[in-house]
CSV table of C-alpha atoms and ligand atoms in Angstrom, one decimal:
chain,number,residue,atom,x,y,z
A,1244,MET,CA,62.5,187.3,50.3
A,1245,GLU,CA,60.9,185.0,48.0
A,1246,LEU,CA,62.5,183.5,45.1
A,1247,THR,CA,61.2,181.4,42.7
A,1248,ARG,CA,63.0,177.8,41.9
A,1249,GLU,CA,64.6,179.0,38.6
A,1250,GLU,CA,65.7,181.8,40.6
A,1251,GLU,CA,67.0,179.6,43.2
A,1252,GLY,CA,68.5,177.8,40.2
A,1253,ILE,CA,70.6,181.2,38.9
A,1254,LEU,CA,71.5,181.7,42.6
A,1255,GLY,CA,72.8,178.2,43.0
A,1256,GLY,CA,75.5,178.7,40.3
A,1257,GLY,CA,73.6,176.3,37.7
A,1258,GLU,CA,73.5,179.1,35.4
A,1259,GLY,CA,76.8,179.9,35.0
A,1260,GLU,CA,79.0,182.0,37.2
A,1261,THR,CA,78.3,185.6,35.6
A,1262,ARG,CA,74.4,185.0,35.7
A,1263,ARG,CA,74.9,183.3,39.5
A,1264,ARG,CA,76.5,186.9,40.8
A,1265,MET,CA,74.0,189.2,38.6
A,1266,MET,CA,71.4,187.6,40.9
A,1267,GLU,CA,73.4,187.8,44.1
A,1268,LEU,CA,73.8,191.1,43.1
A,1269,LEU,CA,69.6,191.5,43.1
A,1270,VAL,CA,69.1,189.5,46.2
A,1271,GLY,CA,70.8,191.7,48.1
A,1272,LEU,CA,69.8,194.7,46.6
A,1273,GLY,CA,66.1,193.1,47.8
A,1274,LYS,CA,66.9,192.2,50.8
A,1275,VAL,CA,68.6,196.0,51.8
A,1276,PHE,CA,65.4,197.5,50.5
A,1277,GLY,CA,62.7,194.9,51.8
A,1278,ALA,CA,61.5,193.7,48.6
A,1279,SER,CA,59.3,190.6,48.6
A,1280,ARG,CA,59.9,189.0,45.5
A,1281,LEU,CA,61.7,189.8,41.8
A,1282,ILE,CA,59.5,191.0,39.1
A,1283,PRO,CA,59.7,191.3,35.5
A,1284,VAL,CA,61.2,194.3,33.5
A,1285,ALA,CA,60.5,195.2,29.9
A,1286,SER,CA,64.0,196.9,29.5
A,1287,ALA,CA,66.7,198.3,31.3
A,1288,GLN,CA,68.9,201.4,30.6
A,1289,VAL,CA,72.3,201.1,32.2
A,1290,SER,CA,74.5,203.7,33.2
A,1291,GLY,CA,78.4,203.3,33.9
A,1292,ALA,CA,79.2,203.4,29.9
A,1293,SER,CA,81.8,206.9,29.8
A,1294,TYR,CA,85.2,206.0,30.5
A,1295,LYS,CA,85.4,209.4,32.5
A,1296,THR,CA,82.9,208.3,34.9
A,1297,ILE,CA,84.2,204.1,35.4
A,1298,GLY,CA,87.5,204.7,34.5
A,1299,ARG,CA,89.7,201.6,34.4
A,1300,TRP,CA,88.6,199.5,37.2
A,1301,GLY,CA,84.9,199.8,36.0
A,1302,LEU,CA,85.8,198.5,32.6
A,1303,ALA,CA,88.2,196.0,34.4
A,1304,TRP,CA,84.8,194.6,36.2
A,1305,LEU,CA,82.7,194.8,32.9
A,1306,GLU,CA,85.5,192.8,31.0
A,1307,SER,CA,85.1,190.2,33.7
A,1308,LEU,CA,81.4,189.4,32.8
A,1309,ASP,CA,80.1,186.8,30.5
A,1310,ALA,CA,76.3,186.5,30.1
A,1311,GLU,CA,74.3,188.2,27.6
A,1312,VAL,CA,70.9,190.6,28.7
A,1313,THR,CA,67.4,188.9,28.4
A,1314,VAL,CA,65.8,192.1,28.0
A,1315,PRO,CA,65.9,195.6,25.2
A,1316,THR,CA,69.2,197.3,26.7
A,1317,ILE,CA,70.8,200.7,25.9
A,1318,LEU,CA,73.7,202.9,27.5
A,1319,ASN,CA,73.3,205.8,29.1
A,1320,PRO,CA,75.9,208.7,27.3
A,1321,VAL,CA,78.7,207.9,26.6
A,1322,GLY,CA,82.4,210.3,26.5
A,1323,MET,CA,82.1,211.0,23.3
A,1324,ASP,CA,80.6,211.5,19.6
A,1325,ARG,CA,81.7,208.0,18.3
A,1326,GLU,CA,82.0,209.0,14.8
A,1327,ARG,CA,83.1,212.6,15.5
A,1328,TRP,CA,85.4,212.5,18.4
A,1329,ARG,CA,88.8,213.9,16.7
A,1330,GLU,CA,87.1,216.7,15.6
A,1331,ALA,CA,85.6,217.2,19.7
A,1332,GLY,CA,89.2,216.8,20.4
A,1333,ILE,CA,89.3,213.8,22.5
A,1334,PRO,CA,92.2,212.4,22.9
A,1335,PRO,CA,93.1,208.9,21.5
A,1336,GLY,CA,94.1,207.2,24.7
A,1337,PHE,CA,90.3,207.9,25.8
A,1338,ALA,CA,88.6,207.4,22.9
A,1339,GLU,CA,90.5,203.9,23.1
A,1340,ASN,CA,89.1,202.8,26.2
A,1341,GLN,CA,85.8,204.1,25.6
A,1342,GLU,CA,85.4,201.9,22.7
A,1343,LYS,CA,86.8,199.1,24.9
A,1344,VAL,CA,84.0,199.6,27.2
A,1345,LEU,CA,81.4,199.9,24.1
A,1346,GLU,CA,82.8,196.2,23.1
A,1347,VAL,CA,81.9,194.9,26.6
A,1348,TYR,CA,78.9,195.9,26.1
A,1349,ARG,CA,78.2,194.9,22.8
A,1350,ARG,CA,79.6,191.2,23.4
A,1351,LEU,CA,76.6,191.5,26.7
A,1352,GLY,CA,74.3,191.9,23.8
A,1353,VAL,CA,73.2,195.5,24.4
A,1354,ARG,CA,72.4,198.2,21.6
A,1355,LEU,CA,75.3,200.5,21.6
A,1356,GLU,CA,72.6,203.5,21.7
A,1357,CYS,CA,73.8,205.8,24.2
A,1358,THR,CA,71.0,208.2,25.7
A,1359,CYS,CA,69.4,209.7,28.5
A,1360,THR,CA,66.3,210.2,26.5
A,1361,PRO,CA,65.2,206.2,26.5
A,1362,TYR,CA,61.9,206.8,26.1
A,1363,GLU,CA,63.2,207.7,22.5
A,1364,ILE,CA,64.0,204.3,21.5
A,1365,LEU,CA,62.4,201.9,24.0
A,1366,PRO,CA,58.5,201.6,23.4
A,1367,THR,CA,57.8,202.2,27.3
A,1368,ARG,CA,53.8,202.6,28.1
A,1369,PHE,CA,52.2,203.0,31.5
A,1370,GLY,CA,52.4,200.6,34.4
A,1371,GLU,CA,55.7,198.6,32.8
A,1372,HIS,CA,58.4,197.8,35.1
A,1373,LEU,CA,61.7,198.9,34.3
A,1374,ALA,CA,64.9,199.3,35.3
A,1375,TRP,CA,66.8,202.1,34.2
A,1376,ALA,CA,69.7,204.0,35.4
A,1377,GLU,CA,69.7,207.4,34.5
A,1378,SER,CA,68.3,209.9,36.6
A,1379,SER,CA,66.4,212.2,34.5
A,1380,ALA,CA,65.1,209.0,32.0
A,1381,VAL,CA,63.6,207.6,35.4
A,1382,ALA,CA,62.0,210.5,36.3
A,1383,TYR,CA,60.6,210.6,32.8
A,1384,ALA,CA,59.6,207.2,32.8
A,1385,ASN,CA,57.7,207.7,36.4
A,1386,SER,CA,56.3,211.0,36.2
A,1387,VAL,CA,55.6,211.7,32.4
A,1388,ILE,CA,54.8,207.9,30.8
A,1389,GLY,CA,53.6,206.6,34.1
A,1390,ALA,CA,56.1,203.1,34.1
A,1391,ARG,CA,57.6,202.1,36.8
A,1392,THR,CA,61.6,202.0,38.2
A,1393,ASN,CA,63.7,202.7,40.8
A,1394,ARG,CA,67.0,205.0,40.1
A,1395,GLU,CA,69.2,202.2,39.4
A,1396,GLY,CA,72.7,202.1,40.0
A,1397,GLY,CA,74.6,200.7,37.0
A,1398,PRO,CA,75.5,197.4,38.2
A,1399,GLY,CA,71.7,196.9,39.9
A,1400,ALA,CA,70.6,198.3,36.1
A,1401,LEU,CA,73.1,195.6,34.7
A,1402,ALA,CA,71.9,192.9,36.9
A,1403,ALA,CA,68.7,193.3,35.9
A,1404,ALA,CA,69.2,193.5,32.2
A,1405,ILE,CA,71.1,190.1,32.3
A,1406,ILE,CA,68.3,188.1,34.4
A,1407,GLY,CA,65.3,189.9,33.1
A,1408,LYS,CA,63.9,191.0,36.9
A,1409,THR,CA,64.4,193.7,39.5
A,1410,PRO,CA,63.5,193.9,43.1
A,1411,CYS,CA,60.1,194.7,43.7
A,1412,TYR,CA,60.1,197.7,46.2
A,1413,GLY,CA,59.8,201.9,46.3
A,1414,LEU,CA,58.5,203.0,43.3
A,1415,HIS,CA,57.5,199.7,41.7
A,1416,LEU,CA,54.7,199.6,44.5
A,1417,ASP,CA,51.2,201.6,44.4
A,1418,ARG,CA,51.8,202.9,47.9
A,1419,GLU,CA,54.9,204.6,47.3
A,1420,ARG,CA,53.9,207.0,44.5
A,1421,ALA,CA,51.9,209.1,46.3
A,1422,PRO,CA,53.0,212.8,47.0
A,1423,HIS,CA,54.9,213.8,49.8
A,1424,LEU,CA,54.9,217.7,49.2
A,1425,ILE,CA,53.0,220.2,47.1
A,1426,ILE,CA,54.7,223.4,45.1
A,1427,ARG,CA,52.3,225.8,43.7
A,1428,VAL,CA,53.9,227.6,41.0
A,1429,GLU,CA,53.2,231.2,40.5
A,1430,GLY,CA,53.7,233.2,37.2
A,1431,PHE,CA,54.2,230.6,35.0
A,1432,SER,CA,52.2,231.0,31.5
A,1433,ARG,CA,49.8,228.3,31.3
A,1434,GLY,CA,49.9,227.8,27.6
A,1435,GLY,CA,50.5,230.1,24.6
A,1436,THR,CA,53.9,231.7,24.0
A,1437,ARG,CA,56.4,230.2,26.6
A,1438,PRO,CA,59.2,232.4,28.2
A,1439,ASP,CA,59.2,230.3,30.9
A,1440,HIS,CA,62.1,228.1,31.7
A,1441,TYR,CA,61.5,224.5,33.5
A,1442,GLY,CA,64.6,223.7,33.7
A,1443,ALA,CA,65.4,226.5,36.4
A,1444,LEU,CA,62.6,226.2,38.2
A,1445,GLY,CA,63.3,221.8,38.4
A,1446,PHE,CA,66.2,222.9,39.7
A,1447,ILE,CA,64.7,225.3,42.9
A,1448,ALA,CA,62.1,222.7,43.2
A,1449,GLY,CA,64.8,219.9,43.4
A,1450,LYS,CA,66.0,221.6,46.3
A,1451,LEU,CA,63.1,221.9,48.0
A,1452,ALA,CA,62.3,218.3,47.5
A,1453,GLY,CA,65.4,216.3,48.2
A,1454,ASN,CA,64.6,213.4,47.7
A,1455,ARG,CA,60.5,213.3,47.9
A,1456,ILE,CA,57.7,213.6,45.9
A,1457,PRO,CA,56.1,216.9,45.0
A,1458,TYR,CA,53.0,217.4,43.5
A,1459,PHE,CA,52.9,220.5,41.7
A,1460,ARG,CA,50.0,223.3,40.6
A,1461,GLY,CA,49.9,226.1,38.4
A,1462,ILE,CA,52.0,224.8,35.2
A,1463,MET,CA,50.7,223.6,31.8
A,1464,PRO,CA,54.1,221.9,30.8
A,1465,VAL,CA,54.4,220.3,27.7
A,1466,PRO,CA,56.8,217.3,27.1
A,1467,ASP,CA,59.8,218.7,26.9
A,1468,GLU,CA,59.8,221.4,29.2
A,1469,LEU,CA,58.3,217.9,31.7
A,1470,LYS,CA,61.7,216.3,30.5
A,1471,ALA,CA,63.5,219.7,31.5
A,1472,MET,CA,62.2,219.7,34.8
A,1473,GLY,CA,62.3,216.4,35.9
A,1474,ALA,CA,66.1,216.3,35.0
A,1475,ALA,CA,67.0,219.5,37.0
A,1476,MET,CA,64.7,218.0,40.0
A,1477,ALA,CA,66.6,214.9,39.8
A,1478,ALA,CA,70.1,216.6,40.0
A,1479,SER,CA,69.6,219.2,42.3
A,1480,GLY,CA,67.6,217.2,44.7
A,1481,ALA,CA,67.3,213.2,43.8
A,1482,VAL,CA,63.4,213.6,43.0
A,1483,ALA,CA,62.6,210.2,41.1
A,1484,LEU,CA,58.8,210.7,40.4
A,1485,PHE,CA,56.5,214.0,40.3
A,1486,HIS,CA,53.1,214.8,39.5
A,1487,VAL,CA,51.7,217.9,38.1
A,1488,GLU,CA,48.1,218.6,38.3
A,1489,GLY,CA,46.3,218.2,35.2
A,1490,VAL,CA,49.3,217.3,33.5
A,1491,THR,CA,50.9,213.8,34.4
A,1492,PRO,CA,49.1,210.2,34.4
A,1493,GLU,CA,49.3,209.5,37.6
A,1494,ALA,CA,48.2,213.3,39.2
A,1495,GLY,CA,44.6,212.5,38.8
A,1496,ARG,CA,45.0,209.3,41.6
A,1497,TRP,CA,46.0,211.8,44.4
A,1498,GLN,CA,44.2,215.1,45.7
A,1499,PRO,CA,46.8,216.3,48.1
A,1500,GLU,CA,45.8,218.6,50.5
A,1501,THR,CA,47.8,221.6,52.2
A,1502,GLY,CA,47.9,220.9,55.9
A,1503,PRO,CA,48.8,217.0,56.1
A,1504,LEU,CA,51.4,217.8,53.2
A,1505,GLU,CA,53.8,220.8,53.6
A,1506,SER,CA,53.4,222.7,50.9
A,1507,TYR,CA,55.6,225.7,48.8
A,1508,ILE,CA,55.7,228.4,46.6
A,1509,ILE,CA,57.9,229.2,43.9
A,1510,THR,CA,57.0,232.2,42.0
A,1511,SER,CA,58.3,233.3,38.3
A,1512,ALA,CA,60.7,236.4,39.7
A,1513,GLU,CA,62.5,233.2,41.8
A,1514,VAL,CA,63.0,231.0,38.8
A,1515,ARG,CA,64.1,234.4,36.8
A,1516,ASP,CA,67.0,235.9,39.2
A,1517,LEU,CA,68.5,232.0,38.7
A,1518,LEU,CA,68.8,233.3,35.1
A,1519,LYS,CA,71.6,236.2,35.9
A,1520,GLY,CA,74.4,237.2,33.1
A,1521,MET,CA,77.9,236.1,33.2
A,1522,GLU,CA,80.3,236.1,30.7
A,1523,VAL,CA,80.8,233.0,29.3
A,1524,GLU,CA,83.5,231.0,26.6
A,1525,ALA,CA,81.1,228.6,25.1
A,1526,VAL,CA,77.3,227.6,25.1
A,1527,ALA,CA,76.3,224.1,25.6
A,1528,MET,CA,72.7,222.7,25.1
A,1529,GLY,CA,70.8,219.3,25.3
A,1530,CYS,CA,71.0,217.9,28.5
A,1531,PRO,CA,69.3,215.8,28.3
A,1532,HIS,CA,69.6,215.1,24.9
A,1533,CYS,CA,67.5,217.2,22.3
A,1534,SER,CA,64.2,215.7,20.9
A,1535,ALA,CA,63.2,216.4,17.2
A,1536,GLU,CA,61.0,219.5,18.4
A,1537,GLU,CA,63.9,221.1,20.3
A,1538,LEU,CA,66.6,220.9,17.4
A,1539,ALA,CA,64.0,222.0,15.1
A,1540,GLY,CA,63.6,225.3,17.7
A,1541,ILE,CA,67.6,225.4,17.7
A,1542,ALA,CA,67.6,225.5,14.0
A,1543,ARG,CA,65.0,228.2,13.7
A,1544,LEU,CA,66.6,230.6,16.2
A,1545,LEU,CA,69.9,229.9,14.1
A,1546,ARG,CA,68.6,230.4,11.0
A,1547,GLY,CA,71.1,233.1,8.8
A,1548,LYS,CA,73.2,233.5,12.0
A,1549,ARG,CA,76.8,232.3,12.6
A,1550,VAL,CA,78.0,231.2,16.2
A,1551,ARG,CA,81.0,234.1,17.7
A,1552,LYS,CA,81.6,231.1,20.8
A,1553,PRO,CA,81.5,227.7,20.0
A,1554,LEU,CA,78.0,226.3,20.5
A,1555,PHE,CA,77.4,222.4,21.3
A,1556,VAL,CA,74.0,220.7,20.9
A,1557,PHE,CA,73.9,217.0,22.3
A,1558,THR,CA,71.6,214.7,21.4
A,1559,SER,CA,71.3,211.0,20.4
A,1560,ARG,CA,72.4,209.1,17.2
A,1561,TRP,CA,68.9,207.7,17.3
A,1562,VAL,CA,67.4,211.0,16.6
A,1563,LEU,CA,69.9,212.7,14.7
A,1564,ASP,CA,69.9,210.1,12.4
A,1565,ARG,CA,66.4,210.7,11.9
A,1566,ASN,CA,66.5,214.6,11.3
A,1567,ARG,CA,69.6,215.2,9.5
A,1568,PRO,CA,68.5,218.3,7.6
A,1569,LEU,CA,67.8,220.4,11.0
A,1570,VAL,CA,71.2,218.9,12.4
A,1571,ASP,CA,72.8,220.7,8.8
A,1572,GLY,CA,70.7,223.8,9.6
A,1573,ILE,CA,72.4,224.2,13.1
A,1574,GLU,CA,76.0,223.3,11.9
A,1575,ALA,CA,75.4,225.7,9.5
A,1576,SER,CA,75.7,228.6,11.8
A,1577,GLY,CA,79.1,227.2,13.0
A,1578,ALA,CA,77.2,225.5,15.7
A,1579,ARG,CA,77.8,221.8,16.1
A,1580,VAL,CA,75.8,218.7,17.3
A,1581,TYR,CA,77.2,215.5,18.3
A,1582,ALA,CA,75.0,212.5,19.8
A,1583,ASP,CA,76.3,209.5,22.2
A,1584,THR,CA,77.6,211.9,24.7
A,1585,CYS,CA,77.1,215.0,26.3
A,1586,MET,CA,78.5,218.4,28.1
A,1587,VAL,CA,79.0,216.3,31.3
A,1588,VAL,CA,80.4,213.3,30.8
A,1589,SER,CA,82.4,213.9,28.1
A,1590,PRO,CA,86.1,215.5,28.7
A,1591,MET,CA,85.4,217.8,25.6
A,1592,MET,CA,84.3,220.8,27.8
A,1593,GLU,CA,86.9,220.7,30.6
A,1594,GLY,CA,89.0,223.0,28.4
A,1595,TYR,CA,86.6,225.9,28.9
A,1596,SER,CA,86.7,227.9,32.1
A,1597,SER,CA,82.8,229.2,31.9
A,1598,VAL,CA,79.7,227.8,30.1
A,1599,MET,CA,76.0,228.7,29.4
A,1600,VAL,CA,74.0,226.0,29.5
A,1601,ASP,CA,69.8,226.2,29.0
A,1602,SER,CA,69.3,223.1,31.6
A,1603,GLY,CA,68.5,222.8,35.3
A,1604,LYS,CA,70.7,219.4,35.1
A,1605,ALA,CA,73.6,220.9,33.4
A,1606,TYR,CA,73.6,224.0,35.5
A,1607,ALA,CA,73.8,221.7,38.9
A,1608,TYR,CA,76.7,219.0,37.6
A,1609,VAL,CA,78.4,221.3,35.3
A,1610,PRO,CA,81.0,222.8,38.0
A,1611,SER,CA,81.5,219.7,39.8
A,1612,LEU,CA,82.1,217.3,36.5
A,1613,CYS,CA,83.6,219.9,34.3
A,1614,GLY,CA,85.3,222.2,36.6
A,1615,ALA,CA,83.7,225.2,34.8
A,1616,MET,CA,81.9,227.9,36.2
A,1617,VAL,CA,78.2,228.2,34.6
A,1618,ARG,CA,75.4,230.2,33.7
A,1619,ILE,CA,71.4,229.3,32.9
A,1620,GLY,CA,69.4,230.9,30.1
A,1621,THR,CA,66.9,230.1,28.0
A,1622,ARG,CA,67.2,228.4,24.2
A,1623,GLU,CA,67.0,231.6,23.2
A,1624,GLU,CA,69.4,233.3,25.4
A,1625,CYS,CA,72.0,230.5,25.0
A,1626,VAL,CA,71.6,231.1,21.1
A,1627,ALA,CA,71.9,234.9,21.6
A,1628,GLU,CA,74.9,234.0,23.5
A,1629,ALA,CA,76.7,232.4,21.3
A,1630,THR,CA,75.7,234.4,18.1
A,1631,ARG,CA,76.3,237.8,20.1
A,1632,GLY,CA,78.0,240.1,18.1
A,1633,PHE,CA,76.6,238.7,14.6
A,1634,GLY,CA,75.8,241.2,11.6
A,1635,GLY,CA,76.9,243.8,14.0
B,659,LIG,FE1,72.0,213.6,30.0
B,659,LIG,FE2,74.0,214.4,30.1
B,659,LIG,FE3,72.4,215.6,31.0
B,659,LIG,S1,73.4,212.0,30.7
B,659,LIG,S2,70.5,214.6,31.3
B,659,LIG,S3,73.1,215.1,28.8
B,659,LIG,S4,74.3,215.5,32.5
């Protein structure tokens, strides 16, 4: 791997031990994946921020670092709402450790925005190179914005944040962004009213695609639907980039033909099959974190109603602070809107044995990471489940 004189200097320890270790990590990654050089990144998003997922060894590793990030860097969701953790039932010992993790990141110069939707906060442009870790954000950045990032591990993203560079391989390269398979979707509406469930579609598509790049035909999703689809595909498979004909910015570069490429059909009936009923104890929405439009949709559905079982909505503090009236509207129903955290990385959902979600990603992760049975439904069905019996 070719390094500049400055990069060699960092590797030699001329800029301190932490920068040397971070450079060593990047060069190691680059060698494993066949990168020829390092490239500058516009921003970084670091996972490994929830104490639930990193534990005391992760915290000890972070505490050993002594350097500052050199590009705008934010965090993945942490294990609790930083302002309302007590009412969410988070144990004080957990909260104390979570604050220690955040304190280390603050010392490293990371902005304490904790969200899986970094594109709401970090201005991100087509063609820019990034070092983002959260799988759903990676899928969104690559597919919907046309920026370029591999799915970084937590330490790799932090190393890139500190050095300001990442190894140039994988999705940073033009030739690695071509589709590998075609998925034709049948029976979804193309505009107009939208009963279609893009999270459930993504869940099915991710199982077909694995870690390949799918090219979709037959759908016209809006950005929040692309977000839901990408998050689900990244969870049920390992999709980091997908194209949608006539919708995503790089789809026009490829006119893939069936024959050379494997081709699959997913029907709306298959997607509906996934949405089958089951009695649940709680409902959780906002995976990935809700946009303002999604909060508005939930507030509309809850207007004039009271929830009969716990309904949790997750968003970023950035979006929450800018949409207080919507949050108040949702909470007037008895539902709760939490920021900084989510249903999967927080311990707060562990007290329930069954949960309903509107997200294909949460559908994939809640059973293993929260130990609860899970049901998936549309946003409307989730609100109906939480308010069932109200007014009767
Ligand atoms: Fe975000 Fe948590 Fe879902 S990190 S994508 S809300 S599992």
